[in-house]
mmCIF file of C-alpha atoms in Angstrom:
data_model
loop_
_atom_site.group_PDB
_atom_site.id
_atom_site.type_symbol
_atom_site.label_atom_id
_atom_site.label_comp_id
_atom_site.label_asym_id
_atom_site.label_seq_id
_atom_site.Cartn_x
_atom_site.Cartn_y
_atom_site.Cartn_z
ATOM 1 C CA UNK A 1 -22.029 7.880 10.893
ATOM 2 C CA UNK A 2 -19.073 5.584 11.290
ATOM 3 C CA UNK A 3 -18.312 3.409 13.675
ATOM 4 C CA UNK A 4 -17.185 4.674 17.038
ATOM 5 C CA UNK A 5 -16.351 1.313 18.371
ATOM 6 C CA UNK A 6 -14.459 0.292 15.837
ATOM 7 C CA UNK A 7 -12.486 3.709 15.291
ATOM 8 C CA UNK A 8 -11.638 2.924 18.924
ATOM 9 C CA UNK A 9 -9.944 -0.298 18.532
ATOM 10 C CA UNK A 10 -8.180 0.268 15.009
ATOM 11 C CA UNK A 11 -6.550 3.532 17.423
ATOM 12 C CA UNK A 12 -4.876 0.685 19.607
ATOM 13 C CA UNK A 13 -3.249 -0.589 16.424
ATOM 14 C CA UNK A 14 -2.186 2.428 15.219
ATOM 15 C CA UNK A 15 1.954 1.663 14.931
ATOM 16 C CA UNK A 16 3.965 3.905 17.813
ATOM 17 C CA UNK A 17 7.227 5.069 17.830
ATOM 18 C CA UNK A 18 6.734 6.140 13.695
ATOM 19 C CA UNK A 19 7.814 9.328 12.071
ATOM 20 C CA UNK A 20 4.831 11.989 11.898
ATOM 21 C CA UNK A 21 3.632 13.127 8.899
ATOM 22 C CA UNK A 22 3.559 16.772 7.319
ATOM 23 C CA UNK A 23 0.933 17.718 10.317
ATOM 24 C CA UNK A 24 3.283 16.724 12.486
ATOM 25 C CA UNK A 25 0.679 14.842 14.357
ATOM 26 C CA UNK A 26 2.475 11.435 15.532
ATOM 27 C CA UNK A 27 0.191 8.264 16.233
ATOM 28 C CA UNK A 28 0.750 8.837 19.954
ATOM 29 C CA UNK A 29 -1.660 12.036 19.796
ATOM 30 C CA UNK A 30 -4.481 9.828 19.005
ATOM 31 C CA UNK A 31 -3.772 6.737 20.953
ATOM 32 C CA UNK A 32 -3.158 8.779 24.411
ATOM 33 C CA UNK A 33 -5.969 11.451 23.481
ATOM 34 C CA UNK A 34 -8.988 10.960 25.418
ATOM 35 C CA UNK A 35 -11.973 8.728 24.421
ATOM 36 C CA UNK A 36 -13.940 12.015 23.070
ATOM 37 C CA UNK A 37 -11.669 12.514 20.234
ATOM 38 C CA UNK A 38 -13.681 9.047 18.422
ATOM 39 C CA UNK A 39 -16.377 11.326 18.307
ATOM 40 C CA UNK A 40 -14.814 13.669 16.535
ATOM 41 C CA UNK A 41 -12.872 11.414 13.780
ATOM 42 C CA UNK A 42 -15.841 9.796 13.191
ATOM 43 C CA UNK A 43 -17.863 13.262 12.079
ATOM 44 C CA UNK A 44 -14.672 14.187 10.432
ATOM 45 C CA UNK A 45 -14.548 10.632 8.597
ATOM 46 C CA UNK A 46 -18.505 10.370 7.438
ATOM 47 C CA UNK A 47 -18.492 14.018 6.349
ATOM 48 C CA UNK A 48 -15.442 12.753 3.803
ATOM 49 C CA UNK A 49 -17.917 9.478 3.099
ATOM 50 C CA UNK A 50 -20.588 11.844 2.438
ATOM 51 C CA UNK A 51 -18.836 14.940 0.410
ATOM 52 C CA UNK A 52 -16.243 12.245 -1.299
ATOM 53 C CA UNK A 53 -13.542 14.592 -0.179
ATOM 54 C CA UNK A 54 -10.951 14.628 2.121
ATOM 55 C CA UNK A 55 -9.567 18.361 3.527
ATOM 56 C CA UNK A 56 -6.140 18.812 1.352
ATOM 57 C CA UNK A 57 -3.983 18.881 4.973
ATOM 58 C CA UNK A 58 -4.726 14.999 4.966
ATOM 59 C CA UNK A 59 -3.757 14.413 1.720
ATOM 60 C CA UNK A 60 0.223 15.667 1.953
ATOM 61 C CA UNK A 61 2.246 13.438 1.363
ATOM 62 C CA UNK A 62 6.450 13.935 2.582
ATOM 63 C CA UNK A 63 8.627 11.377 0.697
ATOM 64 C CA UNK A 64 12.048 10.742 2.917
ATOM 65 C CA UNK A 65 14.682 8.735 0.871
ATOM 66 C CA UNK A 66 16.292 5.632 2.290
ATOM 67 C CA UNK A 67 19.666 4.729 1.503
ATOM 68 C CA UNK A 68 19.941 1.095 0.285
ATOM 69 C CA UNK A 69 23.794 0.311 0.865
ATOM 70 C CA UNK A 70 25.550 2.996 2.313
ATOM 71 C CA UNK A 71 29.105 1.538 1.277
ATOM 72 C CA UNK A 72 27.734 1.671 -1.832
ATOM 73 C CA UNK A 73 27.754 5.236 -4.365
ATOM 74 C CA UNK A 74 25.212 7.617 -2.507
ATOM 75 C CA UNK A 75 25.034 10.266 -5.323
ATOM 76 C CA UNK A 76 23.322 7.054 -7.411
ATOM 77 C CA UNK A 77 19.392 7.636 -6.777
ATOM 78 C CA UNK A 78 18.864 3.790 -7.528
ATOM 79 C CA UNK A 79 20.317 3.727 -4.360
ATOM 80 C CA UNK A 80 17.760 5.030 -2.317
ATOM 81 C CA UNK A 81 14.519 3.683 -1.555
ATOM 82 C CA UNK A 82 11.537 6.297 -1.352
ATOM 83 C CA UNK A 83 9.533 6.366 1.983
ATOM 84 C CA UNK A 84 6.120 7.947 2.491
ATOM 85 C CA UNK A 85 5.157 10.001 5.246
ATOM 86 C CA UNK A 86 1.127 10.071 5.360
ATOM 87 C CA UNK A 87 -0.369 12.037 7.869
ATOM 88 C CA UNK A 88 -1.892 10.049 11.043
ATOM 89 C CA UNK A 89 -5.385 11.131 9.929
ATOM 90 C CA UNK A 90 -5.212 9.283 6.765
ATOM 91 C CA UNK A 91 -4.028 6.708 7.741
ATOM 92 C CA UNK A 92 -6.275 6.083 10.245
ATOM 93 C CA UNK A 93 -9.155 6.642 7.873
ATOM 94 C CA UNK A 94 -7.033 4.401 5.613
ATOM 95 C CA UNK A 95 -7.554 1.641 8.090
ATOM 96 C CA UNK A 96 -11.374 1.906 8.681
ATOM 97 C CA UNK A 97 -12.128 1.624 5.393
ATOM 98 C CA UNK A 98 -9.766 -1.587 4.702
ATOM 99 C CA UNK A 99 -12.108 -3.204 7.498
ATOM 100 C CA UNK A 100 -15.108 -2.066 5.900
ATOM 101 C CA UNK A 101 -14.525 -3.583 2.570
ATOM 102 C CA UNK A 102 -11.600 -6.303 2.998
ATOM 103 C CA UNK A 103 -14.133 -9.312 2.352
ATOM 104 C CA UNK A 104 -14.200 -7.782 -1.427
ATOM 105 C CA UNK A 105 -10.843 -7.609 -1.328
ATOM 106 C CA UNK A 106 -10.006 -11.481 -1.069
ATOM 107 C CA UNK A 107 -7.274 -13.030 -2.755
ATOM 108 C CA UNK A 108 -6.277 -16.337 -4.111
ATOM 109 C CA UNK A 109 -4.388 -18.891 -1.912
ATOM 110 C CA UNK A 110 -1.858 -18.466 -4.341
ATOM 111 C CA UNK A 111 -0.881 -15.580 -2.995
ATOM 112 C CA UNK A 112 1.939 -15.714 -0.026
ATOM 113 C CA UNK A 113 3.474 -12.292 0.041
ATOM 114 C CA UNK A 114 1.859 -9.036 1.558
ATOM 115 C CA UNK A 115 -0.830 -11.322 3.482
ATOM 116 C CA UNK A 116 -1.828 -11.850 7.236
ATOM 117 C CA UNK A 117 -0.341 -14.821 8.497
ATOM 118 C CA UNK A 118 1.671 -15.781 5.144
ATOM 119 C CA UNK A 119 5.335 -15.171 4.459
ATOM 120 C CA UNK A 120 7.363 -16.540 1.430
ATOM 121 C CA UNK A 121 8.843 -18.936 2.876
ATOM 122 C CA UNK A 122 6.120 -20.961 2.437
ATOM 123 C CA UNK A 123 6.065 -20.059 -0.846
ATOM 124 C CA UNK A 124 9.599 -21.435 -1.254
ATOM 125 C CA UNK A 125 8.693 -24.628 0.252
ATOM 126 C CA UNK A 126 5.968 -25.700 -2.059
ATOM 127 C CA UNK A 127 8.615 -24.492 -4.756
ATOM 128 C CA UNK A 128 10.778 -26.468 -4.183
ATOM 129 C CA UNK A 129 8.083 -29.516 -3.177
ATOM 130 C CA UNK A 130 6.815 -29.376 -6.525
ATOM 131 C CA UNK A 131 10.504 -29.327 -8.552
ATOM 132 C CA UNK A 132 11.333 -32.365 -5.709
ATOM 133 C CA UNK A 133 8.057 -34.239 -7.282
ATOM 134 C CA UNK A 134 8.620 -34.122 -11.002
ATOM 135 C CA UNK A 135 12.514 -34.313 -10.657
ATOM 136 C CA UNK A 136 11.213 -37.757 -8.894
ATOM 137 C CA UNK A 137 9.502 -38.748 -11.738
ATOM 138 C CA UNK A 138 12.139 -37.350 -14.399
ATOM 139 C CA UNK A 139 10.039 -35.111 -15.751
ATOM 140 C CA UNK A 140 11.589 -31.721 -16.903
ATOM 141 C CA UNK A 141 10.390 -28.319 -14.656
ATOM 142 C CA UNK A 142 10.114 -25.480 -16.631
ATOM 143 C CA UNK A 143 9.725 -22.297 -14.427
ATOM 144 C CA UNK A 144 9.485 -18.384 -15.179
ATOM 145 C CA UNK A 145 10.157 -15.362 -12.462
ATOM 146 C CA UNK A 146 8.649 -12.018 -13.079
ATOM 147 C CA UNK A 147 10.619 -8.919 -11.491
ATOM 148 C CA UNK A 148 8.086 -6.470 -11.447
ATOM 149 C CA UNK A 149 10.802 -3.743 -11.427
ATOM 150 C CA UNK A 150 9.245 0.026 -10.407
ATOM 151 C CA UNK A 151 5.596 -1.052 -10.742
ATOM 152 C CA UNK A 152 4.289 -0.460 -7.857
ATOM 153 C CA UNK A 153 5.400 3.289 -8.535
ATOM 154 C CA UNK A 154 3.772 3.334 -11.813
ATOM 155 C CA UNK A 155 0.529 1.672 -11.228
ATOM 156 C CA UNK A 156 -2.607 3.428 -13.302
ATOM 157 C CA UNK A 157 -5.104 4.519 -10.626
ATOM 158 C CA UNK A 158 -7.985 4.447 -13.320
ATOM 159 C CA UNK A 159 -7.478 0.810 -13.778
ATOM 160 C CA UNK A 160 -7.205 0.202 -9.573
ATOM 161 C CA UNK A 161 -10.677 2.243 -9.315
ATOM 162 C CA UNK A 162 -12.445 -0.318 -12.264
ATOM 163 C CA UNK A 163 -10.803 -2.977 -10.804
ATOM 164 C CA UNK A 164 -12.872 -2.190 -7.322
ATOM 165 C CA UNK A 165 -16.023 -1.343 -9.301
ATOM 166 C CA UNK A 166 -15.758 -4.760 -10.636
ATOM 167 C CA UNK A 167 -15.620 -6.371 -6.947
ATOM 168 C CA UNK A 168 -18.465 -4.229 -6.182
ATOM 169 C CA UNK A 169 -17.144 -1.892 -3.770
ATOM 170 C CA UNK A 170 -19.488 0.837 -2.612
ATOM 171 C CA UNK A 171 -19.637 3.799 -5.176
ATOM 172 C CA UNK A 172 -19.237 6.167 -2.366
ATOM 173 C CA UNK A 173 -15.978 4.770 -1.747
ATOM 174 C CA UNK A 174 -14.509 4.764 -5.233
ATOM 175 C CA UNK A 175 -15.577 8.028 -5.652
ATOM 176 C CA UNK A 176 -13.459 9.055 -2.312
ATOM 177 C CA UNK A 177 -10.486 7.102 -3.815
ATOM 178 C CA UNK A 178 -10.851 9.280 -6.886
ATOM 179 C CA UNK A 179 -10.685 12.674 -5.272
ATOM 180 C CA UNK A 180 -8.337 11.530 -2.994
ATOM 181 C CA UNK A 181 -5.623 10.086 -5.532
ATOM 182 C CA UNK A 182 -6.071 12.519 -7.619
ATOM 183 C CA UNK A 183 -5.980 15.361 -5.664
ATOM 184 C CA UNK A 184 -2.974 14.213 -2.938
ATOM 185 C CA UNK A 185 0.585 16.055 -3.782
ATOM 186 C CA UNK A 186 4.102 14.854 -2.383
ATOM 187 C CA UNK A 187 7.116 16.673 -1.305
ATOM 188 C CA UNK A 188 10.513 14.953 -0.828
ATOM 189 C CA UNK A 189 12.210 15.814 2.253
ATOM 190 C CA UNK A 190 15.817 16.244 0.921
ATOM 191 C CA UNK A 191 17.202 17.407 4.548
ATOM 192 C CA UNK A 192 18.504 13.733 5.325
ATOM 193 C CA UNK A 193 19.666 13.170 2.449
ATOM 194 C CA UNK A 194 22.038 16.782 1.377
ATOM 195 C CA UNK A 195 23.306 16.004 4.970
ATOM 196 C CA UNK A 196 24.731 12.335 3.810
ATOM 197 C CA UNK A 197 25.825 13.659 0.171
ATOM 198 C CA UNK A 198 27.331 16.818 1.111
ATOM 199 C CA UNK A 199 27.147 17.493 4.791
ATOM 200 C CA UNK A 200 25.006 20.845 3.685
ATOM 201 C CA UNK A 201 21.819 21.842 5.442
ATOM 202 C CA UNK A 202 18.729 20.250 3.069
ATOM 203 C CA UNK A 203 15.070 21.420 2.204
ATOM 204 C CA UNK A 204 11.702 19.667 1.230
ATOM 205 C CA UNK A 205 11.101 20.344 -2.513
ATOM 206 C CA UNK A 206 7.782 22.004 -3.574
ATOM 207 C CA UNK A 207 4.551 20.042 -3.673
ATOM 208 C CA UNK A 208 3.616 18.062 -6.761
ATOM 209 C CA UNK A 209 0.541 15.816 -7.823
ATOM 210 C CA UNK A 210 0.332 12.321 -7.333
ATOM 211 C CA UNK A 211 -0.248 10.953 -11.011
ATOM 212 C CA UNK A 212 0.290 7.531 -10.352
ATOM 213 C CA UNK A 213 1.308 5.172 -7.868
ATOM 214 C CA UNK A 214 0.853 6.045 -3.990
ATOM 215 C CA UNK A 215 2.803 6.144 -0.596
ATOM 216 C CA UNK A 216 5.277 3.076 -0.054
ATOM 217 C CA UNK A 217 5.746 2.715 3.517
ATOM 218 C CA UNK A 218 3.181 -0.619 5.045
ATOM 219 C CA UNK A 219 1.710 -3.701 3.569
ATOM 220 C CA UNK A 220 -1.231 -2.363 5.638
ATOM 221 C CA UNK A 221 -2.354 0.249 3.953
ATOM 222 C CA UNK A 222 -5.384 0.372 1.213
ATOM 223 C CA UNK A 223 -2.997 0.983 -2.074
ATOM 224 C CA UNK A 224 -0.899 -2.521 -1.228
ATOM 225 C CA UNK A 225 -4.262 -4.089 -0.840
ATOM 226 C CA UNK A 226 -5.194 -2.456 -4.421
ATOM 227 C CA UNK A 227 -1.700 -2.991 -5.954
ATOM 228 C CA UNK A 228 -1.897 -6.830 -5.025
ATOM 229 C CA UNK A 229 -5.616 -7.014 -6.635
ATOM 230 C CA UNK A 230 -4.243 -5.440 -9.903
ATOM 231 C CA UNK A 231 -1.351 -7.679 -9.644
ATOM 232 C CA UNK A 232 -3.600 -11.173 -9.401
ATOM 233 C CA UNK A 233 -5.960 -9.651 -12.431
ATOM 234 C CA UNK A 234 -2.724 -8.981 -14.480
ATOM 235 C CA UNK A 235 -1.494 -12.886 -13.463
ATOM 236 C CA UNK A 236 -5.255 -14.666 -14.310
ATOM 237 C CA UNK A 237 -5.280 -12.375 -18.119
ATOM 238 C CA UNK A 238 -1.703 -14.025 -18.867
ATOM 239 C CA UNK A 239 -3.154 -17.634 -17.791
ATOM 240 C CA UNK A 240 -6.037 -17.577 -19.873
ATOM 241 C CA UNK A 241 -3.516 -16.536 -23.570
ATOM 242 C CA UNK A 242 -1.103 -19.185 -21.788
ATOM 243 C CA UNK A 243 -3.503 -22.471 -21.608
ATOM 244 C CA UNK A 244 -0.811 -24.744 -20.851
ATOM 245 C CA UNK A 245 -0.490 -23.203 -17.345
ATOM 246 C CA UNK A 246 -3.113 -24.279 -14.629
ATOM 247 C CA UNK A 247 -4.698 -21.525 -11.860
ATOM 248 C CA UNK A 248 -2.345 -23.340 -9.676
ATOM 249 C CA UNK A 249 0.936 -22.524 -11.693
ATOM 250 C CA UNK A 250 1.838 -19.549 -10.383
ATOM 251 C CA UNK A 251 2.590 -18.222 -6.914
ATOM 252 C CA UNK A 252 4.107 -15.004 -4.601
#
C-alpha cells in the first residue's frame, strides 16, 4: 500500500487557485476533502502500482494555448505557447512517485535551471566569473550556446524509460510510465483561443495519442525531472567525442 502519511502532506502542496483538468476536479477538492479521502487515493494509487495501469479518465490530457505577445500576429501559432491541463489525480500520483524515486534522479551541480533552490542567475555569475579569469590572464574564451528549440515536445519516451532502467528505478514503475505515456491522449481547448482570433464561440478538438513528449505546465512534475536526465546524458555523450572540454565545461 502507499503511503498515507505522505499522500497527506504532498495534498498540502498541491498548487491552489489552478485551472482543473478535463475531470473538472480542481486541487481544492482534495486539499479541503476530509482526511478519509487518503485512504482512498492510496488504494486507488497501489492498485495502478500493482496492475501498471492507470484508469484512462486520469490520463486526459486538455492543451490550452497561451499567447506569447499579444501585439504581436495572433493567427501565427509560433505565437502561442501550449499549456497542459492534467487532471488533479495525476498529478498527485505524479508527485508521490517523484518522492519515491528522486534520490535516482540526482543531477550534476552543473545543472542550475529546473532545480530546488537554483536559478540561472547563478549560472550567469560563474559565467561571467570564469570569462573575468582568463580575460585576466589574456587568454582567449571560446564559448558555445545550445538552443534546444521544440525538444522538450519531441523527446523519445523509449529512450526516457532506458534512461531510468539504467538508474535503476523500480521495474514496476517503468512499466507504469509505459502504459501511461503511451496510452494518455490530448485535446486542445480551442475556445480561448477562436474567441481572441475571431471573436467566434470555440471547441476542444478530438482526442489524440501522446507519441512523444508530455504535458508542459511545472518544473515539478515527473517528465521535467525525465527531460532534464535525458538532457545531462545527451551533454556527458558530446563531452566524451569532444576531449578538449572538461565535466566542468558546461552549465544550465
Amino acid at each position: 500500500m502507499c503511503n498515507i502519511f505522505k499522500i497527506e502532506s504532498l495534498l498540502h502542496k498541491l498548487p491552489l487557485n489552478r485551472a482543473a483538468g478535463k475531470d473538472g476536479i480542481f486541487a481544492e477538492h482534495l486539499s479541503y476533502a476530509d482526511l478519509s479521502v487518503c485512504n482512498h487515493l492510496s488504494s486507488l494509487f497501489s492498485v495502478c502500482l500493482m496492475n501498471s495501469k492507470i484508469p484512462q479518465e486520469c490520463m486526459q490530457t486538455v492543451i490550452v494555448p497561451i499567447c506569447k505577445n499579444k501585439n504581436g500576429n495572433i493567427s501565427d501559432a509560433g505565437n502561442y505557447r501550449p499549456v497542459s491541463l492534467a487532471t488533479i489525480i495525476s498529478k498527485l500520483y505524479e508527485y508521490y512517485i517523484l518522492s519515491c524515486i528522486s534520490p535516482l534522479l540526482a543531477t550534476t551541480d552543473n545543472q542550475f535551471g529546473f532545480k530546488p533552490k537554483h536559478g540561472t542567475d547563478m549560472c550567469i555569475f560563474l559565467l561571467k566569473q570564469t570569462v573575468s579569469y582568463y580575460v585576466n590572464k589574456e587568454t582567449p574564451v571560446f564559448s558555445a550556446f545550445l538552443d534546444a528549440s521544440k525538444a522538450f515536445d519531441r523527446t523519445n519516451h523509449n529512450l526516457l524509460f532506458a534512461k531510468l532502467i539504467k538508474r535503476n528505478v523500480p521495474m514496476c514503475i517503468v512499466r507504469l510510465f509505459l502504459s501511461w505515456y503511451r496510452q494518455q491522449t490530448k485535446q486542445v481547448r480551442l475556445r480561448i483561443l477562436l474567441n481572441t482570433i475571431c471573436r467566434k464561440p470555440g471547441f476542444n478538438s478530438l482526442r489524440t495519442p501522446l507519441n512523444h513528449g508530455a504535458e508542459q505546465a511545472s518544473n515539478e512534475t515527473l517528465y521535467y525531472y525525465f527531460f532534464i536526465l535525458l538532457l545531462l546524458c545527451g551533454m556527458r555523450l558530446a563531452l566524451r567525442h569532444h576531449r578538449s572540454f572538461s565535466a566542468m565545461s558546461y552549465c544550465w
